[in-house]
Coordinates of C-alpha atoms in Angstrom, one line a residue:
M1 CA -2.1 29.7 7.4
T2 CA -4.9 27.5 8.8
D3 CA -7.4 29.0 6.3
F4 CA -4.9 28.2 3.5
F5 CA -5.1 24.5 4.2
S6 CA -8.9 24.5 4.9
K7 CA -11.3 22.5 2.8
E8 CA -13.2 25.6 1.8
R9 CA -10.2 26.9 -0.1
I10 CA -9.9 23.9 -2.3
T11 CA -13.4 23.5 -3.7
A12 CA -12.8 23.4 -7.5
S13 CA -14.5 25.4 -10.1
P14 CA -16.8 23.5 -12.5
S15 CA -14.2 23.7 -15.3
F16 CA -11.4 22.1 -13.2
N17 CA -9.8 19.1 -15.0
R18 CA -10.3 16.1 -12.7
W19 CA -7.3 14.4 -14.3
L20 CA -5.0 16.7 -12.3
V21 CA -6.0 15.0 -9.0
P22 CA -4.5 11.5 -9.6
P23 CA -1.0 12.8 -10.1
A24 CA -1.3 14.8 -6.9
A25 CA -2.3 11.5 -5.1
L26 CA 0.6 9.7 -6.8
A27 CA 3.1 12.3 -5.5
I28 CA 2.1 11.3 -2.0
H29 CA 1.7 7.6 -2.4
L30 CA 5.0 7.2 -4.3
S31 CA 6.7 9.0 -1.4
I32 CA 5.2 7.0 1.4
G33 CA 5.5 3.7 -0.6
M34 CA 9.2 3.8 0.3
A35 CA 8.2 2.1 3.5
Y36 CA 8.1 -1.2 1.6
G37 CA 11.8 -0.6 0.6
F38 CA 13.3 0.1 4.0
S39 CA 14.9 -3.3 4.1
V40 CA 17.7 -1.9 1.9
F41 CA 18.9 0.0 5.0
W42 CA 19.1 -3.0 7.4
L43 CA 22.5 -4.4 6.4
P44 CA 24.3 -1.1 6.2
L45 CA 22.8 0.0 9.5
S46 CA 23.8 -3.3 11.2
K47 CA 27.5 -2.2 10.7
A48 CA 27.1 1.5 11.1
L49 CA 30.0 1.6 13.6
G50 CA 32.1 -1.3 12.5
I51 CA 31.7 -0.3 8.8
Q52 CA 33.2 -3.6 7.5
D53 CA 32.0 -5.9 10.2
P54 CA 29.4 -5.3 12.9
I55 CA 30.5 -4.5 16.5
A56 CA 28.4 -6.9 18.5
C57 CA 26.7 -5.8 21.7
A58 CA 27.2 -7.8 24.9
D59 CA 25.1 -10.9 25.1
T60 CA 23.5 -9.7 28.3
M61 CA 22.3 -6.5 26.8
G62 CA 18.5 -6.5 26.2
I63 CA 16.7 -4.8 23.4
W64 CA 16.0 -1.6 25.3
A65 CA 19.6 -1.3 26.3
R66 CA 20.6 -1.8 22.7
A67 CA 18.2 1.0 21.7
F68 CA 20.2 3.5 23.7
A69 CA 23.7 2.0 23.3
T70 CA 26.2 4.0 21.3
D71 CA 29.2 1.7 21.3
C72 CA 27.9 -1.4 19.5
D73 CA 26.0 -2.1 16.3
W74 CA 22.3 -2.9 16.0
K75 CA 20.9 -6.3 15.1
V76 CA 18.8 -6.6 11.9
S77 CA 16.0 -8.0 14.0
D78 CA 16.0 -4.8 16.2
L79 CA 16.0 -2.6 13.1
G80 CA 13.1 -4.6 11.7
W81 CA 10.8 -3.3 14.4
M82 CA 10.7 -0.1 12.4
F83 CA 8.9 -2.0 9.7
T84 CA 6.4 -3.4 12.2
L85 CA 5.8 0.1 13.6
F86 CA 5.2 1.5 10.1
F87 CA 2.1 -0.7 9.5
V88 CA 0.8 -0.7 13.1
F89 CA 0.7 3.1 13.1
L90 CA -0.5 3.3 9.4
G91 CA -3.6 1.3 10.4
T92 CA -4.1 3.0 13.7
S93 CA -3.8 6.6 12.4
A94 CA -6.0 5.8 9.4
A95 CA -8.7 4.5 11.7
V96 CA -8.4 7.3 14.3
F97 CA -8.0 10.3 11.9
G98 CA -10.2 9.1 9.1
H99 CA -13.3 11.0 10.2
W100 CA -11.3 14.2 10.9
L101 CA -9.9 13.9 7.3
E102 CA -13.4 14.0 5.9
H103 CA -14.0 17.3 7.7
A104 CA -10.6 18.8 7.3
G105 CA -10.1 17.9 3.6
P106 CA -7.3 16.1 1.7
R107 CA -5.0 19.2 1.5
K108 CA -4.6 19.5 5.3
A109 CA -4.3 15.8 5.8
G110 CA -1.7 15.5 3.0
A111 CA 0.3 18.4 4.5
V112 CA 0.3 16.7 7.9
A113 CA 1.4 13.5 6.2
A114 CA 4.2 15.3 4.5
V115 CA 5.4 16.8 7.8
C116 CA 5.2 13.4 9.6
W117 CA 6.9 11.3 6.9
G118 CA 9.6 13.8 5.9
G119 CA 10.1 14.9 9.5
G120 CA 10.3 11.3 10.6
L121 CA 13.0 10.5 8.2
L122 CA 15.0 13.6 9.3
L123 CA 14.6 12.5 12.9
S124 CA 15.8 9.0 11.9
S125 CA 18.8 10.6 10.2
Y126 CA 19.7 12.3 13.4
G127 CA 19.2 9.0 15.2
V128 CA 21.7 7.3 12.8
Y129 CA 24.2 10.2 13.2
T130 CA 24.0 10.0 17.0
H131 CA 23.6 6.2 17.0
Q132 CA 20.4 6.1 18.9
L133 CA 18.1 3.4 17.7
W134 CA 15.1 4.7 19.7
L135 CA 15.2 7.9 17.7
M136 CA 14.8 5.8 14.5
W137 CA 11.9 3.9 16.0
L138 CA 10.2 7.2 17.0
G139 CA 11.1 9.1 13.8
S140 CA 10.3 6.7 11.0
G141 CA 8.4 4.1 12.9
V142 CA 5.9 6.1 15.0
I143 CA 5.8 9.6 13.5
G144 CA 6.5 8.3 10.0
G145 CA 3.9 5.6 10.5
I146 CA 1.3 8.3 11.3
G147 CA 2.3 10.0 8.1
L148 CA 1.8 6.8 6.2
G149 CA -1.8 6.4 7.4
L150 CA -2.8 10.0 6.7
G151 CA -1.1 10.0 3.3
Y152 CA -2.5 6.6 2.3
I153 CA -6.2 7.6 2.9
S154 CA -5.9 11.3 2.0
P155 CA -6.9 11.0 -1.7
V156 CA -9.4 8.1 -1.4
S157 CA -12.6 10.0 -0.8
T158 CA -11.6 12.8 -3.1
L159 CA -10.8 10.5 -6.1
I160 CA -14.0 8.6 -5.7
K161 CA -16.0 11.8 -5.8
W162 CA -14.1 13.1 -8.8
F163 CA -14.5 9.7 -10.7
P164 CA -18.0 8.4 -9.8
D165 CA -18.0 6.7 -13.2
R166 CA -14.6 5.0 -12.7
R167 CA -14.2 4.5 -9.0
G168 CA -12.0 1.5 -9.3
M169 CA -9.6 3.0 -11.8
A170 CA -9.3 6.3 -9.8
T171 CA -8.4 4.6 -6.5
G172 CA -6.2 2.1 -8.4
M173 CA -4.1 4.9 -10.0
A174 CA -3.3 6.3 -6.5
I175 CA -2.9 3.2 -4.6
M176 CA -0.6 1.7 -7.2
G177 CA 1.8 4.4 -6.1
F178 CA 2.1 2.9 -2.6
G179 CA 3.1 -0.4 -4.2
G180 CA 5.6 1.3 -6.5
G181 CA 7.3 3.7 -4.0
A182 CA 9.9 1.1 -3.0
M183 CA 10.5 0.3 -6.7
I184 CA 11.8 3.9 -7.1
G185 CA 13.1 4.6 -3.6
A186 CA 15.1 1.4 -3.0
P187 CA 17.5 1.8 -5.9
L188 CA 17.9 5.5 -5.3
A189 CA 18.7 4.8 -1.7
N190 CA 21.3 2.3 -2.7
T191 CA 22.9 4.8 -5.1
M192 CA 23.0 7.5 -2.4
M193 CA 24.4 5.2 0.3
S194 CA 27.2 4.2 -2.1
H195 CA 27.9 7.9 -2.9
F196 CA 28.1 9.0 0.7
A197 CA 29.9 5.9 2.1
T198 CA 33.3 6.7 3.5
P199 CA 35.8 4.7 5.7
T200 CA 34.0 6.1 8.7
S201 CA 30.3 6.1 7.5
V202 CA 28.0 3.8 5.7
G203 CA 26.2 6.8 4.2
V204 CA 22.7 6.1 5.7
W205 CA 22.2 9.3 7.8
Q206 CA 22.9 11.4 4.7
T207 CA 20.5 9.3 2.6
F208 CA 17.8 9.6 5.2
A209 CA 18.2 13.4 5.4
I210 CA 18.0 13.9 1.6
M211 CA 15.1 11.5 1.2
G212 CA 13.3 13.2 4.0
V213 CA 13.6 16.7 2.4
F214 CA 12.8 15.3 -1.1
Y215 CA 9.7 13.4 0.1
F216 CA 8.5 16.4 2.1
I217 CA 8.6 18.6 -1.0
A218 CA 7.0 16.0 -3.3
M219 CA 4.2 15.4 -0.8
M220 CA 3.5 19.1 -0.2
I221 CA 3.3 19.6 -3.9
G222 CA 0.8 16.8 -4.0
A223 CA -1.2 18.1 -1.0
L224 CA -1.4 21.6 -2.4
S225 CA -2.6 20.3 -5.7
Y226 CA -5.6 18.6 -4.2
R227 CA -9.0 19.9 -5.2
V228 CA -12.5 18.6 -4.1
P229 CA -15.6 18.8 -6.3
P230 CA -18.6 20.8 -5.3
T231 CA -21.4 18.7 -3.7
G232 CA -23.4 17.0 -6.4
W233 CA -20.9 17.4 -9.2
V234 CA -21.0 14.7 -11.9
P235 CA -18.9 14.3 -15.0
K236 CA -20.4 15.8 -18.2
G237 CA -22.7 13.4 -19.8
W238 CA -22.6 10.8 -17.0
V239 CA -25.9 9.6 -15.5
P240 CA -25.7 7.9 -12.1
P241 CA -27.2 4.4 -12.0
V242 CA -30.6 4.0 -10.5
N243 CA -30.7 2.0 -7.3
N244 CA -33.6 -0.5 -7.4
G245 CA -33.0 -1.7 -3.8
N246 CA -31.0 -4.8 -4.9
S247 CA -28.1 -3.0 -6.5
M248 CA -24.6 -3.4 -5.0
I249 CA -24.1 0.3 -5.7
T250 CA -26.0 2.7 -3.4
N251 CA -26.7 6.4 -3.8
R252 CA -27.3 6.8 -0.1
H253 CA -24.7 7.2 2.7
V254 CA -23.7 5.5 5.9
H255 CA -22.1 7.4 8.7
V256 CA -18.6 6.2 9.7
N257 CA -19.8 5.8 13.3
H258 CA -22.5 3.3 12.1
A259 CA -20.6 1.4 9.4
H260 CA -19.0 -1.0 11.9
K261 CA -22.5 -1.9 13.2
T262 CA -23.3 -3.5 9.8
P263 CA -22.4 -7.1 8.9
Q264 CA -21.2 -5.7 5.5
F265 CA -18.3 -3.9 7.2
W266 CA -17.0 -7.0 9.0
L267 CA -17.5 -9.2 5.9
L268 CA -15.4 -6.7 3.9
W269 CA -12.9 -6.5 6.8
A270 CA -12.5 -10.3 6.5
V271 CA -12.3 -10.2 2.7
L272 CA -9.4 -7.7 2.8
C273 CA -7.7 -9.5 5.8
L274 CA -7.8 -12.9 4.2
N275 CA -6.7 -11.7 0.7
V276 CA -3.8 -9.7 2.2
S277 CA -2.8 -12.5 4.6
A278 CA -2.3 -14.9 1.7
G279 CA -0.5 -12.4 -0.5
I280 CA 1.8 -10.9 2.2
G281 CA 2.8 -14.4 3.2
V282 CA 4.1 -15.0 -0.4
I283 CA 5.9 -11.6 -0.5
G284 CA 7.7 -12.3 2.8
M285 CA 9.1 -15.6 1.5
A286 CA 9.4 -15.0 -2.2
S287 CA 13.2 -14.8 -2.5
P288 CA 14.1 -17.7 -0.1
M289 CA 11.2 -19.8 -1.5
L290 CA 12.6 -19.6 -5.1
Q291 CA 16.1 -20.4 -3.9
E292 CA 15.1 -23.4 -1.8
V293 CA 12.7 -24.9 -4.3
F294 CA 15.1 -24.7 -7.3
G295 CA 18.5 -24.5 -5.6
G296 CA 21.4 -24.7 -8.0
A297 CA 19.1 -25.2 -11.0
L298 CA 18.7 -21.5 -11.0
I299 CA 22.3 -21.2 -12.3
G300 CA 22.4 -24.5 -14.3
E301 CA 23.8 -26.6 -11.5
Q302 CA 22.0 -29.8 -10.3
L303 CA 22.8 -29.1 -6.7
K304 CA 20.8 -28.4 -3.6
L305 CA 21.1 -24.9 -2.0
A306 CA 23.2 -26.2 0.8
Q307 CA 25.7 -27.7 -1.6
L308 CA 26.5 -24.5 -3.5
S309 CA 29.8 -22.6 -3.1
P310 CA 29.8 -19.0 -1.7
D311 CA 30.2 -17.6 -5.2
Q312 CA 27.3 -19.7 -6.5
L313 CA 25.2 -18.7 -3.5
L314 CA 25.7 -15.0 -4.4
R315 CA 24.5 -15.7 -8.0
V316 CA 21.4 -17.5 -6.7
T317 CA 20.7 -14.7 -4.2
A318 CA 20.8 -12.2 -7.0
I319 CA 18.2 -14.2 -8.9
G320 CA 16.1 -14.4 -5.8
A321 CA 16.3 -10.6 -5.5
G322 CA 15.2 -10.3 -9.1
F323 CA 12.2 -12.5 -8.4
A324 CA 11.2 -10.3 -5.5
G325 CA 11.5 -7.2 -7.7
L326 CA 9.4 -8.8 -10.4
L327 CA 6.7 -9.6 -7.9
S328 CA 6.7 -6.0 -6.9
L329 CA 6.1 -4.9 -10.5
F330 CA 3.2 -7.2 -10.9
N331 CA 1.8 -6.0 -7.5
I332 CA 1.7 -2.5 -9.1
I333 CA 0.2 -3.8 -12.4
G334 CA -2.5 -5.5 -10.4
R335 CA -3.4 -2.4 -8.4
I336 CA -4.3 -0.4 -11.5
G337 CA -5.4 -3.3 -13.7
W338 CA -7.8 -5.1 -11.5
A339 CA -9.2 -2.0 -9.9
S340 CA -10.0 -0.6 -13.4
L341 CA -11.5 -3.9 -14.5
S342 CA -13.8 -3.8 -11.5
D343 CA -15.6 -0.8 -12.9
W344 CA -16.9 -3.2 -15.6
L345 CA -17.1 -6.5 -13.7
G346 CA -18.4 -5.1 -10.4
R347 CA -16.5 -5.2 -7.2
K348 CA -18.1 -8.4 -5.9
R349 CA -17.3 -10.3 -9.1
T350 CA -13.8 -9.1 -9.1
Y351 CA -13.2 -10.5 -5.6
I352 CA -14.8 -13.7 -6.6
I353 CA -12.1 -14.0 -9.3
F354 CA -9.4 -13.1 -6.8
F355 CA -10.4 -15.9 -4.4
A356 CA -11.4 -18.5 -7.0
L357 CA -8.4 -18.1 -9.3
G358 CA -6.1 -17.5 -6.3
F359 CA -7.3 -20.7 -4.7
F360 CA -6.5 -22.6 -7.9
L361 CA -3.1 -21.0 -8.3
Y362 CA -2.0 -21.6 -4.6
I363 CA -2.9 -25.3 -4.7
S364 CA -1.0 -25.5 -8.1
A365 CA 2.2 -24.0 -6.7
P366 CA 3.6 -27.3 -5.5
W367 CA 3.0 -28.8 -9.0
A368 CA 4.7 -25.7 -10.6
G369 CA 7.7 -26.2 -8.4
G370 CA 7.9 -29.9 -9.3
T371 CA 8.0 -29.1 -13.0
G372 CA 11.5 -27.7 -12.7
S373 CA 10.4 -24.7 -14.8
V374 CA 11.4 -21.4 -13.2
A375 CA 9.3 -19.5 -15.7
V376 CA 6.1 -21.5 -14.9
F377 CA 6.7 -21.1 -11.1
A378 CA 7.5 -17.4 -11.4
G379 CA 4.6 -16.7 -13.7
L380 CA 2.2 -18.3 -11.3
F381 CA 3.3 -16.1 -8.4
C382 CA 3.3 -13.0 -10.6
V383 CA -0.4 -13.6 -11.3
I384 CA -1.0 -14.1 -7.6
L385 CA 0.7 -10.8 -6.8
T386 CA -1.6 -8.9 -9.2
M387 CA -4.5 -10.0 -7.1
Y388 CA -2.8 -9.1 -3.9
G389 CA -2.3 -5.6 -5.2
G390 CA -5.7 -5.5 -6.8
G391 CA -7.3 -6.3 -3.4
F392 CA -5.9 -3.1 -1.9
S393 CA -6.9 -0.9 -4.8
T394 CA -10.4 -2.3 -5.3
I395 CA -11.6 -2.2 -1.7
P396 CA -12.1 1.6 -1.5
A397 CA -14.4 1.5 -4.5
Y398 CA -16.2 -1.6 -2.9
L399 CA -16.7 0.5 0.2
A400 CA -18.1 3.4 -1.7
D401 CA -20.5 1.1 -3.5
I402 CA -21.8 -0.4 -0.3
F403 CA -21.6 2.6 2.2
G404 CA -21.8 5.7 -0.2
T405 CA -19.2 8.3 -0.7
Q406 CA -19.8 10.8 2.1
H407 CA -17.5 9.0 4.7
V408 CA -15.8 6.5 2.4
G409 CA -12.3 7.7 3.4
A410 CA -13.0 7.4 7.1
I411 CA -14.6 3.9 6.7
H412 CA -11.6 2.9 4.5
G413 CA -9.3 4.1 7.3
R414 CA -11.0 1.9 9.8
L415 CA -11.1 -1.1 7.5
L416 CA -7.3 -0.8 7.2
T417 CA -7.0 -2.4 10.6
A418 CA -7.5 -5.6 8.6
W419 CA -4.2 -4.9 6.9
A420 CA -2.4 -4.6 10.2
T421 CA -3.9 -7.9 11.3
A422 CA -2.9 -9.6 8.0
G423 CA 0.6 -8.2 8.4
V424 CA 0.9 -10.4 11.5
L425 CA -1.2 -13.4 10.4
G426 CA 0.3 -14.0 7.0
P427 CA 4.0 -14.0 8.0
V428 CA 3.3 -16.0 11.3
I429 CA 1.6 -18.8 9.3
V430 CA 4.3 -19.0 6.7
N431 CA 7.3 -18.7 9.1
Y432 CA 6.1 -21.1 11.8
L433 CA 4.8 -23.7 9.3
R434 CA 8.1 -23.6 7.4
D435 CA 10.2 -24.0 10.6
Y436 CA 7.9 -26.8 11.9
Q437 CA 8.4 -28.8 8.7
L438 CA 12.1 -28.3 8.6
D439 CA 12.4 -29.3 12.2
H440 CA 10.6 -32.5 11.3
G441 CA 12.8 -33.5 8.5
V442 CA 10.9 -32.1 5.5
P443 CA 13.3 -31.1 2.7
A444 CA 13.6 -27.4 2.2
S445 CA 12.4 -27.7 -1.4
A446 CA 9.1 -29.3 -0.2
A447 CA 8.6 -27.2 2.9
Y448 CA 6.3 -24.7 1.1
N449 CA 3.8 -27.2 -0.2
V450 CA 1.7 -27.4 3.0
I451 CA 2.0 -23.6 3.4
M452 CA 0.4 -23.1 -0.1
Y453 CA -2.5 -25.3 0.9
V454 CA -3.1 -23.4 4.1
L455 CA -3.0 -20.0 2.3
A456 CA -5.4 -21.4 -0.2
T457 CA -7.8 -22.3 2.6
L458 CA -7.7 -18.6 3.7
L459 CA -8.8 -17.6 0.2
L460 CA -11.6 -20.1 0.4
L461 CA -12.8 -18.4 3.6
G462 CA -12.5 -15.1 1.9
F463 CA -14.6 -16.4 -1.1
I464 CA -17.4 -17.3 1.3
C465 CA -17.3 -13.9 3.1
N466 CA -17.5 -12.1 -0.2
L467 CA -20.5 -14.1 -1.3
L468 CA -22.3 -13.0 1.8
V469 CA -22.0 -9.3 1.1
K470 CA -25.4 -7.8 0.4
P471 CA -26.7 -4.2 0.2
V472 CA -26.9 -2.3 3.6
A473 CA -30.2 -2.3 5.4
E474 CA -32.2 0.9 5.2
K475 CA -31.9 1.6 8.9
H476 CA -28.2 2.3 8.6
Y477 CA -28.3 5.1 6.1
M478 CA -28.2 8.7 7.1
T479 CA -31.4 10.7 6.7
D480 CA -31.4 13.8 4.5
A481 CA -31.1 16.0 7.5
E482 CA -28.2 14.1 8.9
L483 CA -26.5 14.1 5.5
E484 CA -26.9 17.9 5.2
A485 CA -25.5 18.3 8.8
E486 CA -22.4 16.3 7.9
R487 CA -21.9 18.3 4.7
Q488 CA -22.0 21.5 6.8
L489 CA -19.4 20.1 9.2
A490 CA -17.3 19.2 6.2
H491 CA -17.6 22.7 4.8
E492 CA -18.8 21.4 1.5
K493 CA -19.9 23.9 -1.2
S494 CA -22.7 23.3 -3.7
I495 CA -23.1 25.2 -7.0
K496 CA -26.3 24.9 -9.0
L497 CA -25.5 25.1 -12.7
N498 CA -28.0 22.7 -14.4
G499 CA -31.1 22.1 -12.4
D500 CA -30.0 20.0 -9.4
K501 CA -26.9 18.7 -11.2
I502 CA -23.4 20.2 -11.3
E503 CA -21.7 19.2 -14.5
S504 CA -18.2 19.7 -15.8
Q505 CA -18.2 22.5 -18.4
Q506 CA -14.9 21.6 -19.9
S507 CA -13.9 18.0 -19.2
E508 CA -10.6 18.5 -21.0
S509 CA -9.7 21.9 -19.6
H510 CA -6.1 22.7 -19.0
P511 CA -4.8 19.6 -21.0
L512 CA -1.3 20.9 -21.0
L513 CA -1.2 21.3 -17.3
A514 CA -2.5 17.8 -16.9
L515 CA 0.1 16.4 -19.3
V516 CA 2.9 18.1 -17.3
A517 CA 1.6 16.7 -14.0
W518 CA 1.4 13.2 -15.4
T519 CA 4.9 13.5 -16.9
L520 CA 6.3 14.5 -13.6
V521 CA 5.0 11.3 -11.9
A522 CA 5.7 9.1 -15.0
I523 CA 9.4 9.8 -14.9
P524 CA 10.2 8.3 -11.5
I525 CA 7.7 5.4 -12.2
S526 CA 9.5 4.6 -15.5
Y527 CA 12.9 4.7 -13.7
G528 CA 11.6 2.2 -11.1
I529 CA 10.2 -0.1 -13.7
F530 CA 13.4 0.0 -15.7
S531 CA 15.5 -0.7 -12.5
T532 CA 13.2 -3.6 -11.6
L533 CA 13.2 -5.2 -15.1
Q534 CA 17.0 -5.0 -15.1
K535 CA 17.2 -7.1 -11.9
A536 CA 14.5 -9.4 -13.0
W537 CA 16.0 -10.2 -16.4
I538 CA 18.5 -12.6 -14.9
L539 CA 15.6 -14.7 -13.7
F540 CA 14.8 -15.8 -17.3
H541 CA 18.2 -15.1 -19.0

């Protein structure tokens, strides 16, 4: 069984159709992307015992006591720790296991990710059934978080090697799945919870169990479909660019254990952290921001949010949810769109656009809110979210350009600690600044103005860091002997077919199989887009 998952078993033949690899990556990323949609479970779980109304725990009961309590309901804030654990362990596992992944191969890493993510959901299902919060933290948060990290980075190196001519597009296709997973999983989870709900159950444990099994199967199919190209393979007719020493795209390779010793690694770490901090701050406040800025104007009433009736508040909340869904859709569009565009613009220029255009849009947000036009305000933030998503999908190709492809997956894994940092920095800036201004008498409709200026400052810092990125110094590259040793450890195979090049013999081989694979991933994506647009329609209707 170990041999079956080994890297030696998945080296593709020269006629393999490389377009079969992105659907395999999407099967995994669409599954683990449901981590973004876990908030749909918070309210039902907060009344898992009371069903209609939560059964409150004693005021003297601390968080650890509540984690083991079986006679009172959980607080939403306690459940929210699962979301924090997701991304802490995503970043940690990606950094720790990235080098192992390069040696073990994407099939083995993808299979482990499937066991962790699917198994974590099953353990959480048992935790809901027995009303043990600690089992949910352990299941989905810790074990599932490890699955997130391995699943997230499992296709990166492989896709970049299959698409040396379109690095940005290749990684964008996969990473857009992580942004789109919640768009598919959240409405499905709502449907299943409604189906399984009874007078004695909110339907969450059954939903967890079914999703755990379904995601395990989907991820295993994706993992088993991975193939890696032989060493030296290039697409038919493609000629690698010549590096004149000043090019931002190298044909050499930096070892993962030396990458962090370069200024380029830390500059790109800052680039990702600052871009994500600004974007994640917007995502976290999107729905309440729209409601507080426009209030009753969202439903044609010239009233402030606090003046609305309960029925009117429900209508405004629904519009806010539609806005959040629309931002998610543009997040996905940005992941594939900007990453693909970076293949022509270059990665450095693409990030220059992210930071320069983003800076202008952030400082324009207060003006957009003051216009009274929901369409202008929403459109501005939709563009911002494309660049948030684009930052995630473009960074793997940027790393491959700077550090080479041999250890790009492992280097990417270590760089994802910037994401974990941004996940704390962005929300802290937004939440504390908002509360500070409200406490000092600033109207809710104007409380986000200063926040936008602060987030714009983060982008300005990111702009400077990106400008400072230069090619890596010669001393950091692996020698030919070191590179060959690494390839031996990674069990890479090399096939000589045309001199010292390995070319695809049939770039469109097995087109029907590729069509079927893409159709299988297109169906759930289409469902997610349709569901999102349905909710977002009320924003402009």
